[in-house]
Amino acid sequence: MKNLLGVWLSLAASAALLTGCNSASESTGKSPETKPTANAKRPAPPKDGPAIEGETIKLGLVASLNGELKPWGDDSKLGAELAVDEINKAGGINGKKIELLVEDSNSKPEQGKTAADRLISKGVVGVVGEVASGITAQIADSAYQAGVPVVAVGATRTDLTDIGSNVFRVCYTDDFQGPVMAKFGYEELGLRRVAVLTDQKQPYSQGLSESFIKTFQKLGGTIVKEEFYNSGDQQFNGQLTNIKGLNPDGMFLSGYFTEVGLIARQARDVGLKVKLLGGDGWDSQELISGGGEGIVGGYFCNHYNDNEDRKEVKDFLALWKAKYSGKLPGTTMGALAYDAVNLMADAVKRAPTPNAKGIIEALDGTENFHGVSGTISLKGHQGNPPNRALFVEVTASGIKFRKAYEHFE
Amino acid sequence: MTAGLDASALPQQLLNGLMFGAIYALVALGYTMVYGVLKLINFAHGEVFMVGTYTALFVSWQMGYFQGAPGMTRATSPAVLLLMLVASMIVCGLLGVAIERFAYRPMRKQARIASLITAIGVSMLLQYGGALVLPVSPPRSILEQVNPYDGNLSIPLKPRNASLAASVDKAQAEEKLAALALEQRIKQEGVSSEFDLSEEGKKIRAASQAAAQVSRDAESRYNESGMSLNVPYGQGIMFLATLGLMGLLTYLVMFTKTGRQMRAVAHDFDSASLMGINVDRIVTFTFLIGSSLAGAGAMMCATFLGTQLTSFVGVTWGVKAFVAAVLGGIGNIPGAVLGGLLIGVAETLVVWAGGSQYKDAIAFVILIFVLLVKPGGLLGSAKVEKV
């Protein structure tokens, strides 16, 4: 008897250990419930941060140059380098050139932290990056301790900017993205019974599913089931068979393109014929090669689109083509990283004091900054600019722009 | 949210689990065979799998299946698939032999821990070295057009209610009509997509959506009136090929001279060499077979499941297959198969029971439980290590 008890105890302990590991490596250290409100006070960094010294202004970029998120990392780097080139060609900022230091996060939160620490020890006065929310949380933690400003490129998880008053982004948050997708699905696609598939390893996916479900139910729709998977999974037949039995009319996939493509393909294989809907985590050419015919007809929410008829977009694409031998950016992260670096440089120019603290102040006071992805205002928004959301459809001949939504509360 | 278990989905889920478990088993065989003869855990096995996926990708490119290739259709001959399979098996087999020859053999006379660390080193070398030279983006996955086996094989268990079939046909016809009306309206208004329609047009769109809903409900009712097992052709082929390879391996190990030598080496390495068995040749042969099985599994996963390729793709597979091998009793060939199938089925059953968040944990929970009760694994013999 005693033996059996021991078995169960150790079993329970190991199960706790397993789950414990998971949340420790991924969480931001804050509960997902904390939503920033207009009057929420973000903690100021404990230190003042480095001053701008020497011949150049050192800015850091953390990007996933390896691993599953490489398409985003590569575009982030190209976009950031393009912005730095343009600024330096125009004479730099206050007579000083920008020096961009790039570190690889290898698509992993832990390595993102190491990368940020390395940049900070090299004396950067600002860090740009990352795209994945899980990685950005680690970067923001390191930068908070050192008093260095962070401008995230495509990280949309809402509570990221609660980490400290040094954290900003150039994209909308999941507090907007989730509801806007629920609205689009309910009103435009006519969806009423939706199944949700969440990547429980990604803070981004969990937060997005949560806000989508809340709004969709408020609009009057039914969530038939929320199923889970882990990034890196290859087989989703189990979840998809469960979902098929519930006869939904749509499926919301809040994860990254790395798994969404596979899910779409396997959904088609098990005979699940529903409308697919997802967030900006879908944005990549790999979505199409991975999802094949299964992903065609799916809709996702994005930050900007190449086909938009705006001067900023056209200028940006012309510069990009000139520098990168006529190719177009593969994902929107090229444009967002370009915006993030320009926003940071703009703040360096306007900084009341020539140090990291001054740059943070200037960033917090940004108003009507004309970026490629839209007009960015940070003043009074706790680091979260109220940007537009664009809906695009995946078609056999590429990703097509369909409908835009202005920011709403 | 609907809770509760859907018993009618159970046979389908069990089948899903078996089909997936077979691939775990195939990869686990490599671990268990190497451990059997060398008492070494070949941590680089997952990376051999990774190289197999890339070999299949490169062969598919050579055969003209790359993004944007002209005139690419689904109707290809199975010969392309066979070629990809054979190429993956050969490349992986040779890679396994090379790893053994240059990384493990020089370490064989050293303490066993030295080989173990070398194995981890080789694994990381291939992961990060691969990240430098292999294409990760874009396009990095094997296109689905290479797989001519589109669609599902439906095995009826209980016939569907034929009286509902008519209502499905009727609903589908109405859905088509409504979709046509919407299409005409879009053309008539001269807008680029359904989202720019006028209020009047949106009413037509709503009608089309409602018709689609009715048709979907009718089809679902019709499908649920009966019971059938769905096997995507690709995965069915994967399962059969896996069974075939396992049968071949059984024949090789149990009924050939080399197989008998292999079993002798596994039983007692030193005595076997004293009996005149060329142990180096047998070890090489073991790596060749184990690695080529991983190569076969890799090619099939990459082609039929559509796995996205990175140089780290072997890590998850390696860990799961390793667990399967230990669960069945490492060193024991039927044990690896049993372990793989068990993990595959356990994972899908957990998902079926509504615990998809515990899918990855279940393999380890079972492993811990089995090792506590039977330290040698399910079919392994618990030998106390002599110190």
GROMACS .gro file of C-alpha atoms in nm, chain B residues 16 42 136 246 251 321 377:
model
    7
  425ASN     CA    1  -0.564   0.835  -3.559
  451ASN     CA    2   2.219   0.786  -2.993
  545VAL     CA    3   1.464   2.758  -4.373
  655MET     CA    4   0.866  -0.324  -3.957
  660TYR     CA    5   1.262  -1.076  -4.102
  730ALA     CA    6   1.059   0.837  -3.001
  786GLY     CA    7   1.022  -0.092  -1.954
   0.00000   0.00000   0.00000
